[in-house]
Each structure stands twice: as C-alpha cells, then as structure tokens.
JSON list of C-alpha atoms in Angstrom, two decimals:
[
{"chain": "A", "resi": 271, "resn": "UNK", "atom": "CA", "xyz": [7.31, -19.99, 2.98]},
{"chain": "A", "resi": 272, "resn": "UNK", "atom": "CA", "xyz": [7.81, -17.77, -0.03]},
{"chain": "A", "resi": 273, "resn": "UNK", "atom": "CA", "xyz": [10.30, -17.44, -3.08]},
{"chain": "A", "resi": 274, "resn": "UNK", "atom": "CA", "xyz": [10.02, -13.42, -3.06]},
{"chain": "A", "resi": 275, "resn": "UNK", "atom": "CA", "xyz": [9.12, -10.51, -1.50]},
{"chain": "A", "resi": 276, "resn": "UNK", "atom": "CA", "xyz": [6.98, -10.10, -4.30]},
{"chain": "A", "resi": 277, "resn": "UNK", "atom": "CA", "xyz": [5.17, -13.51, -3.14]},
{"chain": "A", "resi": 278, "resn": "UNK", "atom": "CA", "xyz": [5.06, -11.96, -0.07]},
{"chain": "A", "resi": 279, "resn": "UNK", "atom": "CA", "xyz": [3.56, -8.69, -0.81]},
{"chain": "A", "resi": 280, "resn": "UNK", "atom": "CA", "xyz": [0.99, -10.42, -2.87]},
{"chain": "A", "resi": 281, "resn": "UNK", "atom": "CA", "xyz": [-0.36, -12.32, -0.06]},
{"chain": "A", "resi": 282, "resn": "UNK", "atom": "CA", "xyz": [-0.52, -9.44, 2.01]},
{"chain": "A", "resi": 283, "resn": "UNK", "atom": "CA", "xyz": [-2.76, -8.18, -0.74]},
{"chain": "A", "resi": 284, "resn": "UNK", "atom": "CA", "xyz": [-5.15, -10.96, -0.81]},
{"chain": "A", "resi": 285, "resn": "UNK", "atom": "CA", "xyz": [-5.44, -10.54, 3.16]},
{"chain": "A", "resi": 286, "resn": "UNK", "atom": "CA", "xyz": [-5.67, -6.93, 3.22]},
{"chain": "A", "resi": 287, "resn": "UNK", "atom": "CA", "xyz": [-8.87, -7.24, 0.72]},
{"chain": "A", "resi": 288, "resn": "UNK", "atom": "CA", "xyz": [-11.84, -8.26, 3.19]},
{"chain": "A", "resi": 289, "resn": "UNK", "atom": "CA", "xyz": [-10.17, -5.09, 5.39]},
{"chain": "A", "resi": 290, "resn": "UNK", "atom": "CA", "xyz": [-10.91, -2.85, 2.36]},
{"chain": "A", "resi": 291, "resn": "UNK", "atom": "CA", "xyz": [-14.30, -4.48, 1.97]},
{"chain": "A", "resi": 292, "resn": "UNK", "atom": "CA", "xyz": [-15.31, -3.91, 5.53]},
{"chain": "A", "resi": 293, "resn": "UNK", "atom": "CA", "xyz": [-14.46, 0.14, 5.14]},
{"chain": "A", "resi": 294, "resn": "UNK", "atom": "CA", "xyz": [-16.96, 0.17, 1.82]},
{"chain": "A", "resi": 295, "resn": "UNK", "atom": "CA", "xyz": [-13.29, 0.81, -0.04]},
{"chain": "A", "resi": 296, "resn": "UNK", "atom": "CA", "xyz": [-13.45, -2.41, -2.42]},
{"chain": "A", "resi": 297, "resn": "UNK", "atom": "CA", "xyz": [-9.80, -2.73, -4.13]},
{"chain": "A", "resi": 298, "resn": "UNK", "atom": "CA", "xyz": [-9.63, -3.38, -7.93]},
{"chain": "A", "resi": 299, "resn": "UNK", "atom": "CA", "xyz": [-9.35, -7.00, -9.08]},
{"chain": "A", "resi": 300, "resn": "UNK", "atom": "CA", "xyz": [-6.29, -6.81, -10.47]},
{"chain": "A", "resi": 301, "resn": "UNK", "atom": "CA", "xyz": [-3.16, -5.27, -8.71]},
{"chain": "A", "resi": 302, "resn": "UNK", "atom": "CA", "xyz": [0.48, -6.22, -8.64]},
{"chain": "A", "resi": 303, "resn": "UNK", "atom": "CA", "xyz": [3.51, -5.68, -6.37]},
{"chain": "A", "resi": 304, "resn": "UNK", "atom": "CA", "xyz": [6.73, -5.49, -6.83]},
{"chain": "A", "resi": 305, "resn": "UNK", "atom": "CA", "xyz": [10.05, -3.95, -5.15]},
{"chain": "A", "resi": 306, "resn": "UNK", "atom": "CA", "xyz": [11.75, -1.52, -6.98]},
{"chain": "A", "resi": 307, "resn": "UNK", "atom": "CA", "xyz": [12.67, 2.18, -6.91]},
{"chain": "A", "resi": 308, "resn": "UNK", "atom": "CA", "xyz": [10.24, 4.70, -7.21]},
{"chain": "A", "resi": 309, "resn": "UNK", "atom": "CA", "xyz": [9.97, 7.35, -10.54]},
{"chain": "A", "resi": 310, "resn": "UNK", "atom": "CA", "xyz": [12.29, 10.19, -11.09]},
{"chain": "A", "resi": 311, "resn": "UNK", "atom": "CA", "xyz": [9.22, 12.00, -10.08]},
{"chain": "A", "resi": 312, "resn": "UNK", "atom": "CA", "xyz": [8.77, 10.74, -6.95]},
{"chain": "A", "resi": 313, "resn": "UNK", "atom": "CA", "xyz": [12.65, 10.74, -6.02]},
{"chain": "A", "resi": 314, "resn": "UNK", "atom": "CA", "xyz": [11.95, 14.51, -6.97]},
{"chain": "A", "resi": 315, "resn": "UNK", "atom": "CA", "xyz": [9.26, 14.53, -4.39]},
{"chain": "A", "resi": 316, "resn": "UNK", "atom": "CA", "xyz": [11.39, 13.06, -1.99]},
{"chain": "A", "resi": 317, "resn": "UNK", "atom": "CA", "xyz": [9.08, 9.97, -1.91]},
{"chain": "A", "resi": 318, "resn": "UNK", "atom": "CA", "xyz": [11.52, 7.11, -2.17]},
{"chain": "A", "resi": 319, "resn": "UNK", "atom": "CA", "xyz": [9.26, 4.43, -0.24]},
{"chain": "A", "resi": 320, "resn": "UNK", "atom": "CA", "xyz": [6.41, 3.50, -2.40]},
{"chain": "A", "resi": 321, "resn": "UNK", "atom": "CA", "xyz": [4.68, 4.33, -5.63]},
{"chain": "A", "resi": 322, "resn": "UNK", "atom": "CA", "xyz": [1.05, 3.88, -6.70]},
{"chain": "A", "resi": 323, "resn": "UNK", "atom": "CA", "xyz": [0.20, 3.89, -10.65]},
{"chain": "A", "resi": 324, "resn": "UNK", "atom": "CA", "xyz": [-3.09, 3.88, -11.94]},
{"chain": "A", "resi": 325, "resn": "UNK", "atom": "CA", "xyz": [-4.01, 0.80, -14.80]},
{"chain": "A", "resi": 326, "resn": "UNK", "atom": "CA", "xyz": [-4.35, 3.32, -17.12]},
{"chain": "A", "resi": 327, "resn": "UNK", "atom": "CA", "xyz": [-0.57, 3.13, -17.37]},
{"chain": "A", "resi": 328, "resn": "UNK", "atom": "CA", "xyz": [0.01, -0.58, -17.47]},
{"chain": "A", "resi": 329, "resn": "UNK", "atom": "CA", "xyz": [-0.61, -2.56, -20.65]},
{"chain": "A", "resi": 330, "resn": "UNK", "atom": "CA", "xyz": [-3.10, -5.09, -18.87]},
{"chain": "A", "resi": 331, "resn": "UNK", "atom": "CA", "xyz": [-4.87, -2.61, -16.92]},
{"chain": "A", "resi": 332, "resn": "UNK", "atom": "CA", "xyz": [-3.49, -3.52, -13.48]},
{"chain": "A", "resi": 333, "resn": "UNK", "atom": "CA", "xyz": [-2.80, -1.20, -10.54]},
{"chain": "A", "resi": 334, "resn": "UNK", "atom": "CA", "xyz": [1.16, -1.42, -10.37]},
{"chain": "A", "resi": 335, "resn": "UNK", "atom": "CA", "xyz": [2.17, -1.03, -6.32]},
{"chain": "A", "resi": 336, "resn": "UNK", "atom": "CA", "xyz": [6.22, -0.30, -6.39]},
{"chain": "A", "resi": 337, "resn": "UNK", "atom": "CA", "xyz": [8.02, -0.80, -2.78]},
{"chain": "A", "resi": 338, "resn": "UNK", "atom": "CA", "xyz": [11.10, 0.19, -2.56]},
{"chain": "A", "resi": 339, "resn": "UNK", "atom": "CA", "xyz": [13.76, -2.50, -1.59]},
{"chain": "A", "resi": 340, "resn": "UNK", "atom": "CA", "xyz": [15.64, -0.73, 0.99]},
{"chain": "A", "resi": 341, "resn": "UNK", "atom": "CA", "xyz": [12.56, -0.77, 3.16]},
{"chain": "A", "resi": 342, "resn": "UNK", "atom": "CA", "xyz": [13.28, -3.94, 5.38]},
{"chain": "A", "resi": 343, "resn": "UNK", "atom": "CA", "xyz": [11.20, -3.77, 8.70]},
{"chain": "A", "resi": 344, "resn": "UNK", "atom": "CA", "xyz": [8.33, -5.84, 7.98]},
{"chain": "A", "resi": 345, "resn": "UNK", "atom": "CA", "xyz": [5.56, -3.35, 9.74]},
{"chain": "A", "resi": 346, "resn": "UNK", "atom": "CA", "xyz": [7.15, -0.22, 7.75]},
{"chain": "A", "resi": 347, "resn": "UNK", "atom": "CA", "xyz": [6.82, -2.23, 4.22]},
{"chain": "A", "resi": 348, "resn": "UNK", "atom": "CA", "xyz": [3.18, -3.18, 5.17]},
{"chain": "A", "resi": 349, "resn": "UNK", "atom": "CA", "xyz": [2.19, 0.44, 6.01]},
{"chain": "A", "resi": 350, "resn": "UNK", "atom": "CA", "xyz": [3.38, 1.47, 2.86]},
{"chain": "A", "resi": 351, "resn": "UNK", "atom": "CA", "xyz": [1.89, -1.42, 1.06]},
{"chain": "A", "resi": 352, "resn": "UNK", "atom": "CA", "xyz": [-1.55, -0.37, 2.74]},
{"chain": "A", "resi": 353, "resn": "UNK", "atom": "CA", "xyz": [-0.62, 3.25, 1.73]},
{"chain": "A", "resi": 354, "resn": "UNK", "atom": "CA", "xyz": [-0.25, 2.64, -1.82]},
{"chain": "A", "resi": 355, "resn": "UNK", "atom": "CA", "xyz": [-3.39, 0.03, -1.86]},
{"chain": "A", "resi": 356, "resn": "UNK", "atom": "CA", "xyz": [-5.78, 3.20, -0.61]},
{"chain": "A", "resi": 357, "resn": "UNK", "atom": "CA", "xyz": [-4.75, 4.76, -3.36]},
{"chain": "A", "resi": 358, "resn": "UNK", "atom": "CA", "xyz": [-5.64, 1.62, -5.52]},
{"chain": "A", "resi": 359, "resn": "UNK", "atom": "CA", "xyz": [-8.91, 1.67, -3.68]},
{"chain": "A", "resi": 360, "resn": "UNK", "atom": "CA", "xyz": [-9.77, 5.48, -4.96]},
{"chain": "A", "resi": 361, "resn": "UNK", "atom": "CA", "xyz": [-7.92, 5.91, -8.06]},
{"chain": "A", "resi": 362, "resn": "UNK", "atom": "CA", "xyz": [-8.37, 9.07, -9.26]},
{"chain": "A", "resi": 363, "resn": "UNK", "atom": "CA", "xyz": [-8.24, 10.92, -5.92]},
{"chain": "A", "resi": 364, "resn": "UNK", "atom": "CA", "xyz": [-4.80, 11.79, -5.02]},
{"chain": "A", "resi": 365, "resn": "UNK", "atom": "CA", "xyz": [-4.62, 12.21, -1.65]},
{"chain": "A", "resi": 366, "resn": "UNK", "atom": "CA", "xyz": [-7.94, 13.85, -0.96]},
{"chain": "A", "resi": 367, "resn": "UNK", "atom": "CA", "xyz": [-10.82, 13.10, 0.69]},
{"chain": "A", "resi": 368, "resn": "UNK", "atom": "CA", "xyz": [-12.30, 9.63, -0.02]},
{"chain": "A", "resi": 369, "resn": "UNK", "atom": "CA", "xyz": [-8.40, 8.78, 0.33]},
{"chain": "A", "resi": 370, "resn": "UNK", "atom": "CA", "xyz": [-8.19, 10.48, 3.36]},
{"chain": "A", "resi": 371, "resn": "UNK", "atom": "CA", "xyz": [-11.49, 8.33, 4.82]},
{"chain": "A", "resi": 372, "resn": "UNK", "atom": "CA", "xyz": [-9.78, 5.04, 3.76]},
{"chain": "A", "resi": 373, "resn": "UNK", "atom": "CA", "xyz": [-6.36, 5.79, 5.13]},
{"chain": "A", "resi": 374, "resn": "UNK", "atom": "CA", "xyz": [-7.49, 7.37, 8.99]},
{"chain": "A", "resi": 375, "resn": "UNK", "atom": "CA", "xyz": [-9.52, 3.76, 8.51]},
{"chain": "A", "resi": 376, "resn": "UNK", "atom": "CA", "xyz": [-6.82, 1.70, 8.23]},
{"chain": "A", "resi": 377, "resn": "UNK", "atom": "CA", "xyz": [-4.88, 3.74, 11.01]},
{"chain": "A", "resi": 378, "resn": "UNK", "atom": "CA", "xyz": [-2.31, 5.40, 9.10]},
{"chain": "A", "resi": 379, "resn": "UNK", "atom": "CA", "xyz": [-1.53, 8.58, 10.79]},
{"chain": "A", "resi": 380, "resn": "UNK", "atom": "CA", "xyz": [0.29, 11.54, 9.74]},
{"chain": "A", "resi": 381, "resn": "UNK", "atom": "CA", "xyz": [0.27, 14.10, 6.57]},
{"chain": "A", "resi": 382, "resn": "UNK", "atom": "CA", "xyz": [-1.83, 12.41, 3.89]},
{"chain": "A", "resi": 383, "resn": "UNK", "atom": "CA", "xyz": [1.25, 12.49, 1.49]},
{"chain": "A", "resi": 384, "resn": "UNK", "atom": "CA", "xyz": [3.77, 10.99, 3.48]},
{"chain": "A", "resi": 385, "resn": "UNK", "atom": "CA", "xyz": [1.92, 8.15, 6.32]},
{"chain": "A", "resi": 386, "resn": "UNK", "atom": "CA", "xyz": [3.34, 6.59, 8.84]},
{"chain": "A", "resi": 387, "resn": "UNK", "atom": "CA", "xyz": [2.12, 3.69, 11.00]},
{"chain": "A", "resi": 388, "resn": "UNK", "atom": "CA", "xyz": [1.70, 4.02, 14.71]},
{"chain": "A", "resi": 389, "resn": "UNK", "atom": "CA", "xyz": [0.88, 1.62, 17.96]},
{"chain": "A", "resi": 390, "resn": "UNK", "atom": "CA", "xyz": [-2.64, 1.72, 16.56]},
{"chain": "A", "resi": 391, "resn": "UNK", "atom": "CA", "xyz": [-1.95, 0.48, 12.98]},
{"chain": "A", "resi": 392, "resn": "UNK", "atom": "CA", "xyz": [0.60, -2.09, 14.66]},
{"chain": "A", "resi": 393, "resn": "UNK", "atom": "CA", "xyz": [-1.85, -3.23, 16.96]},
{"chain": "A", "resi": 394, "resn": "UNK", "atom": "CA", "xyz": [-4.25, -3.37, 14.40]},
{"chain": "A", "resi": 395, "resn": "UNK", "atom": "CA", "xyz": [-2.95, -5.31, 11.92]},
{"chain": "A", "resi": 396, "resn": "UNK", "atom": "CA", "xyz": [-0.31, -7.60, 14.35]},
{"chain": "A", "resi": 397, "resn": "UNK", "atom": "CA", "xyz": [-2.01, -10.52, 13.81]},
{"chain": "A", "resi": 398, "resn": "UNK", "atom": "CA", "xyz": [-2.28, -10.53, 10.51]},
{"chain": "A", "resi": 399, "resn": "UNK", "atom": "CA", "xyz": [1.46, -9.44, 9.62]},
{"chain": "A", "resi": 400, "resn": "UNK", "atom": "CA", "xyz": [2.32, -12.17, 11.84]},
{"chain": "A", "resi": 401, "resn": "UNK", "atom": "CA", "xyz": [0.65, -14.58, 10.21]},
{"chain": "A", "resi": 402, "resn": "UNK", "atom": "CA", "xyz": [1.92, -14.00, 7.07]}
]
C-alpha cells in the first residue's frame, strides 16, 4: 500500500490531525517525516528515537519530524511519531506545560522527555494504526 515509510508516516500524519484538533492542539499545516538518525545533539542526549525541529530551521518553513530507522515495531514508531507531532503542535515549548497537556492527551505516559506508549495509548489508537 505504500512505497516508503516516509509514505507511511505521512499518512499517519494526516490521520493523527482531527486527534490534535479534538484536544484544542491544532498541528501546523506543513510538516514532514522522514527516517533518519537523530542530531549529534540528541545522540548526546541519549535520544536516538526521534527528533522534532522547529520551521524556523528548514528553508520552506516546515516542521521536520526525524524517526529513526532502527525503530521497527509499528506501535513504538507511532508513539514517537505522536511524540514529536506534540511538539509540532506547541513549538516553542520544550517539554513544558502546554506540551505536557497535549502529550497525557494523547496517552503517552512516562517522563516528558523520553515517552513511552502504554495499553492505554495502544488501545487508543489500535484502530487507527491498524488501518493504516
């Protein structure tokens, strides 16, 4: 059904929107996805799943979403996906509050720095994983 992961992680994108809309946490037009490895800053961080940059650094003004390829269960990839896209959804805040609200919304659990996914965010979101 699709050429790439990237394909892939753009349609979760498109599905994920009305979700983001129904928390009051609208996500910017434009925002791409791709696989790849995260910053030397990150790697310093010891954050070697997923990467969030702000438009400001792209030359188009998108939000650029980075998975990392050696992420392969489906449900792990799409809680980071929805990780990074909360952070698309408040730009500007980091990790704190109003990202905060939007991630406990979308059932990530955990330290705010480092999510993880849990029966509830599986349970949550089952159907529409599945269907893509």
């Amino acid at each position: 059904m699709y050429s790439s992961r990237e394909d892939w992680l753009q349609s979760a994108v498109a599905e994920l929107r009305p979700v983001f809309d129904s928390h009051s946490f609208p996500l910017p037009e434009k925002i791409r996805v791709t696989c790849g490895f995260p910053s030397s800053r990150a790697k310093s961080n010891h954050k070697n799943i997923g990467e969030h940059w702000s438009p400001s650094a792209s030359q188009d003004g998108t939000h650029e979403i980075l998975i990392s390829p050696v992420v392969d269960d489906v449900f792990d990839v799409f809680g980071i996906l929805v990780h990074e896209m909360c952070h698309a959804a408040t730009d500007g805040d980091g990790h704190g509050k109003e990202f905060g609200k939007i991630a406990r919304a979308m059932q990530l659990e955990g330290k705010l720095t480092a999510t993880t996914i849990g029966q509830d965010f599986k349970d949550t979101f089952e159907s529409l994983v599945s269907g893509l």
